[in-house]
């Protein structure tokens, strides 16, 4: 799922940029651009995992709901591909 991998990377990177901006300069233009980008990427990650037609590994949908790193955790779980829940 390359779209899920891309959306989860954008979600994580945009969160890091937002947090660094908050701690350092707190520039409003950065927040104005990165905030909606992060939110949109977060929603895309959730929608891709919820609407996936392929048999999905247990726990992927719940991992996708974690803000910031949930997409990366979901991609990792899908790549591992095991079917047992931990």
CSV table of N, CA and C in Angstrom, one decimal:
chain,number,residue,atom,x,y,z
A,1,UNK,N,0.8,-1.2,0.0
A,1,UNK,CA,0.0,0.0,0.0
A,1,UNK,C,0.9,1.2,0.0
A,2,UNK,N,1.3,1.7,-1.2
A,2,UNK,CA,2.2,2.8,-1.2
A,2,UNK,C,1.5,4.1,-0.8
A,3,UNK,N,0.2,4.2,-1.0
A,3,UNK,CA,-0.5,5.5,-0.6
A,3,UNK,C,-0.5,5.5,1.0
A,4,UNK,N,-0.7,4.4,1.6
A,4,UNK,CA,-0.6,4.4,3.1
A,4,UNK,C,0.7,4.8,3.6
A,5,UNK,N,1.8,4.2,3.0
A,5,UNK,CA,3.1,4.5,3.4
A,5,UNK,C,3.4,6.0,3.2
A,6,UNK,N,3.0,6.6,2.1
A,6,UNK,CA,3.3,8.0,1.8
A,6,UNK,C,2.5,8.9,2.8
A,7,UNK,N,1.2,8.6,3.0
A,7,UNK,CA,0.4,9.4,4.0
A,7,UNK,C,0.9,9.3,5.4
A,8,UNK,N,1.4,8.1,5.8
A,8,UNK,CA,1.9,8.0,7.2
A,8,UNK,C,3.2,8.7,7.3
A,9,UNK,N,4.0,8.8,6.3
A,9,UNK,CA,5.3,9.5,6.4
A,9,UNK,C,5.0,11.0,6.4
A,10,UNK,N,4.0,11.5,5.6
A,10,UNK,CA,3.7,12.9,5.7
A,10,UNK,C,3.1,13.3,7.0
A,11,UNK,N,2.3,12.4,7.6
A,11,UNK,CA,1.7,12.6,8.9
A,11,UNK,C,2.8,12.7,10.0
A,12,UNK,N,3.7,11.8,10.0
A,12,UNK,CA,4.8,11.9,11.0
A,12,UNK,C,5.7,13.1,10.8
A,13,UNK,N,6.1,13.3,9.6
A,13,UNK,CA,7.0,14.5,9.3
A,13,UNK,C,6.4,15.8,9.7
A,14,UNK,N,5.1,15.9,9.3
A,14,UNK,CA,4.4,17.2,9.6
A,14,UNK,C,4.2,17.4,11.1
A,15,UNK,N,4.0,16.3,11.8
A,15,UNK,CA,3.9,16.5,13.3
A,15,UNK,C,5.3,16.9,13.9
A,16,UNK,N,6.4,16.3,13.4
A,16,UNK,CA,7.7,16.8,13.9
A,16,UNK,C,7.9,18.2,13.6
A,17,UNK,N,7.6,18.7,12.4
A,17,UNK,CA,7.7,20.1,12.0
A,17,UNK,C,6.9,21.0,12.9
A,18,UNK,N,5.7,20.6,13.1
A,18,UNK,CA,4.8,21.4,14.0
A,18,UNK,C,5.3,21.5,15.4
A,19,UNK,N,5.9,20.4,16.0
A,19,UNK,CA,6.4,20.4,17.3
A,19,UNK,C,7.7,21.2,17.4
A,20,UNK,N,8.5,21.1,16.4
A,20,UNK,CA,9.8,21.9,16.4
A,20,UNK,C,9.4,23.4,16.3
A,21,UNK,N,8.4,23.7,15.5
A,21,UNK,CA,8.0,25.1,15.3
A,21,UNK,C,7.4,25.6,16.6
A,22,UNK,N,6.7,24.8,17.3
A,22,UNK,CA,6.1,25.2,18.6
A,22,UNK,C,7.2,25.5,19.7
A,23,UNK,N,8.2,24.7,19.7
A,23,UNK,CA,9.3,24.8,20.7
A,23,UNK,C,10.2,26.0,20.3
A,24,UNK,N,10.4,26.3,19.0
A,24,UNK,CA,11.4,27.3,18.6
A,24,UNK,C,10.7,28.6,18.3
A,25,UNK,N,10.5,28.8,17.0
A,25,UNK,CA,10.1,30.2,16.5
A,25,UNK,C,8.6,30.4,16.7
A,26,UNK,N,7.8,29.4,16.6
A,26,UNK,CA,6.3,29.5,16.7
A,26,UNK,C,5.8,30.4,15.6
A,27,UNK,N,6.3,30.2,14.3
A,27,UNK,CA,5.9,31.0,13.2
A,27,UNK,C,4.5,30.6,12.7
A,28,UNK,N,3.6,31.5,12.7
A,28,UNK,CA,2.3,31.3,12.3
A,28,UNK,C,2.1,30.7,10.9
A,29,UNK,N,2.9,31.2,9.9
A,29,UNK,CA,2.8,30.6,8.6
A,29,UNK,C,3.1,29.1,8.5
A,30,UNK,N,4.1,28.7,9.3
A,30,UNK,CA,4.4,27.2,9.4
A,30,UNK,C,3.2,26.5,10.0
A,31,UNK,N,2.6,27.0,11.0
A,31,UNK,CA,1.5,26.3,11.6
A,31,UNK,C,0.3,26.3,10.7
A,32,UNK,N,0.1,27.4,9.9
A,32,UNK,CA,-1.0,27.5,9.0
A,32,UNK,C,-0.9,26.5,7.9
A,33,UNK,N,0.3,26.1,7.5
A,33,UNK,CA,0.4,25.2,6.4
A,33,UNK,C,0.5,23.8,6.9
A,34,UNK,N,1.3,23.5,7.9
A,34,UNK,CA,1.6,22.2,8.4
A,34,UNK,C,0.4,21.6,9.2
A,35,UNK,N,-0.3,22.4,9.9
A,35,UNK,CA,-1.5,21.9,10.7
A,35,UNK,C,-2.5,21.2,9.8
A,36,UNK,N,-3.0,21.9,8.8
A,36,UNK,CA,-4.0,21.2,7.9
A,36,UNK,C,-3.4,20.0,7.2
A,37,UNK,N,-2.1,20.1,6.8
A,37,UNK,CA,-1.5,19.0,6.1
A,37,UNK,C,-1.4,17.8,7.0
A,38,UNK,N,-1.0,18.0,8.3
A,38,UNK,CA,-1.0,16.9,9.2
A,38,UNK,C,-2.4,16.3,9.4
A,39,UNK,N,-3.4,17.2,9.6
A,39,UNK,CA,-4.7,16.7,9.8
A,39,UNK,C,-5.2,15.9,8.6
A,40,UNK,N,-5.0,16.4,7.4
A,40,UNK,CA,-5.4,15.7,6.2
A,40,UNK,C,-4.7,14.3,6.1
A,41,UNK,N,-3.4,14.3,6.3
A,41,UNK,CA,-2.7,13.0,6.2
A,41,UNK,C,-3.2,12.0,7.3
A,42,UNK,N,-3.5,12.5,8.5
A,42,UNK,CA,-4.0,11.7,9.5
A,42,UNK,C,-5.4,11.0,9.1
A,43,UNK,N,-6.2,11.9,8.5
A,43,UNK,CA,-7.5,11.3,8.0
A,43,UNK,C,-7.3,10.4,6.9
A,44,UNK,N,-6.4,10.6,6.0
A,44,UNK,CA,-6.1,9.7,4.9
A,44,UNK,C,-5.7,8.4,5.4
A,45,UNK,N,-4.8,8.4,6.4
A,45,UNK,CA,-4.3,7.1,7.0
A,45,UNK,C,-5.5,6.3,7.6
A,46,UNK,N,-6.3,7.0,8.3
A,46,UNK,CA,-7.5,6.3,8.9
A,46,UNK,C,-8.4,5.8,7.8
A,47,UNK,N,-8.7,6.6,6.8
A,47,UNK,CA,-9.7,6.1,5.8
A,47,UNK,C,-9.1,5.0,5.0
A,48,UNK,N,-7.8,5.0,4.7
A,48,UNK,CA,-7.2,3.9,3.9
A,48,UNK,C,-7.3,2.6,4.7
A,49,UNK,N,-7.0,2.6,6.0
A,49,UNK,CA,-7.1,1.4,6.8
A,49,UNK,C,-8.5,1.0,7.0
A,50,UNK,N,-9.4,1.9,7.1
A,50,UNK,CA,-10.8,1.5,7.4
A,50,UNK,C,-11.5,0.9,6.1
A,51,UNK,N,-11.2,1.5,5.0
A,51,UNK,CA,-11.8,1.1,3.7
A,51,UNK,C,-11.1,0.1,2.9
A,52,UNK,N,-10.0,-0.5,3.4
A,52,UNK,CA,-9.2,-1.4,2.7
A,52,UNK,C,-10.0,-2.7,2.4
A,53,UNK,N,-10.0,-3.1,1.1
A,53,UNK,CA,-10.8,-4.3,0.7
A,53,UNK,C,-10.0,-5.6,1.0
A,54,UNK,N,-8.7,-5.5,1.0
A,54,UNK,CA,-7.9,-6.7,1.2
A,54,UNK,C,-8.1,-7.2,2.6
A,55,UNK,N,-7.9,-8.4,2.9
A,55,UNK,CA,-7.9,-8.9,4.2
A,55,UNK,C,-6.8,-8.2,5.0
A,56,UNK,N,-7.2,-7.6,6.1
A,56,UNK,CA,-6.3,-6.8,6.9
A,56,UNK,C,-5.8,-7.5,8.1
A,57,UNK,N,-4.6,-7.3,8.5
A,57,UNK,CA,-4.0,-7.9,9.6
A,57,UNK,C,-4.7,-7.3,10.9
A,58,UNK,N,-5.0,-8.2,11.9
A,58,UNK,CA,-5.6,-7.7,13.1
A,58,UNK,C,-4.8,-6.6,13.8
A,59,UNK,N,-5.4,-5.6,14.3
A,59,UNK,CA,-4.8,-4.5,15.0
A,59,UNK,C,-4.4,-3.3,14.1
A,60,UNK,N,-4.4,-3.5,12.8
A,60,UNK,CA,-4.0,-2.4,11.9
A,60,UNK,C,-4.9,-1.2,12.0
A,61,UNK,N,-6.2,-1.4,12.1
A,61,UNK,CA,-7.1,-0.3,12.1
A,61,UNK,C,-7.0,0.5,13.4
A,62,UNK,N,-6.7,-0.2,14.5
A,62,UNK,CA,-6.6,0.5,15.8
A,62,UNK,C,-5.3,1.2,15.9
A,63,UNK,N,-4.2,0.7,15.3
A,63,UNK,CA,-2.9,1.4,15.2
A,63,UNK,C,-3.0,2.7,14.4
A,64,UNK,N,-3.8,2.6,13.4
A,64,UNK,CA,-3.9,3.8,12.5
A,64,UNK,C,-4.6,5.0,13.2
A,65,UNK,N,-5.3,4.7,14.3
A,65,UNK,CA,-6.0,5.8,15.0
A,65,UNK,C,-5.1,6.6,16.0
A,66,UNK,N,-3.8,6.1,16.2
A,66,UNK,CA,-2.9,6.8,17.0
A,66,UNK,C,-2.3,8.0,16.3
A,67,UNK,N,-2.5,9.2,16.7
A,67,UNK,CA,-2.0,10.4,16.0
A,67,UNK,C,-0.5,10.4,16.0
A,68,UNK,N,0.0,10.8,14.8
A,68,UNK,CA,1.4,11.0,14.7
A,68,UNK,C,2.2,9.8,14.2
A,69,UNK,N,2.1,8.7,14.9
A,69,UNK,CA,2.9,7.5,14.5
A,69,UNK,C,2.0,6.3,14.2
A,70,UNK,N,0.7,6.5,14.3
A,70,UNK,CA,-0.2,5.4,14.0
A,70,UNK,C,-0.1,4.8,12.6
A,71,UNK,N,0.1,5.7,11.6
A,71,UNK,CA,0.3,5.3,10.2
A,71,UNK,C,1.5,4.4,10.0
A,72,UNK,N,2.6,4.9,10.7
A,72,UNK,CA,3.9,4.1,10.6
A,72,UNK,C,3.7,2.8,11.2
A,73,UNK,N,3.0,2.7,12.4
A,73,UNK,CA,2.8,1.4,13.0
A,73,UNK,C,1.9,0.5,12.2
A,74,UNK,N,0.9,1.1,11.5
A,74,UNK,CA,0.1,0.3,10.7
A,74,UNK,C,0.8,-0.3,9.5
A,75,UNK,N,1.7,0.5,8.9
A,75,UNK,CA,2.5,0.1,7.7
A,75,UNK,C,3.4,-1.0,8.2
A,76,UNK,N,4.0,-0.9,9.3
A,76,UNK,CA,5.0,-1.9,9.8
A,76,UNK,C,4.2,-3.2,10.1
A,77,UNK,N,3.0,-3.1,10.6
A,77,UNK,CA,2.2,-4.3,10.9
A,77,UNK,C,1.8,-5.0,9.6
A,78,UNK,N,1.4,-4.2,8.6
A,78,UNK,CA,1.0,-4.8,7.3
A,78,UNK,C,2.2,-5.5,6.6
A,79,UNK,N,3.4,-4.8,6.7
A,79,UNK,CA,4.6,-5.4,6.1
A,79,UNK,C,5.0,-6.7,6.7
A,80,UNK,N,4.8,-6.8,8.1
A,80,UNK,CA,5.2,-8.0,8.8
A,80,UNK,C,4.2,-9.1,8.4
A,81,UNK,N,2.9,-8.8,8.3
A,81,UNK,CA,2.0,-9.7,7.7
A,81,UNK,C,1.5,-10.8,8.5
A,82,UNK,N,1.9,-10.9,9.8
A,82,UNK,CA,1.4,-12.1,10.6
A,82,UNK,C,0.0,-11.8,11.0
A,83,UNK,N,-0.7,-12.9,11.3
A,83,UNK,CA,-2.1,-12.8,11.6
A,83,UNK,C,-2.5,-12.9,13.0
A,84,UNK,N,-1.5,-13.2,13.8
A,84,UNK,CA,-1.8,-13.3,15.3
A,84,UNK,C,-1.7,-11.9,15.9
A,85,UNK,N,-2.6,-11.7,16.8
A,85,UNK,CA,-2.7,-10.4,17.6
A,85,UNK,C,-1.8,-10.5,18.8
A,86,UNK,N,-1.1,-9.3,19.0
A,86,UNK,CA,-0.2,-9.2,20.2
A,86,UNK,C,-0.7,-8.2,21.1
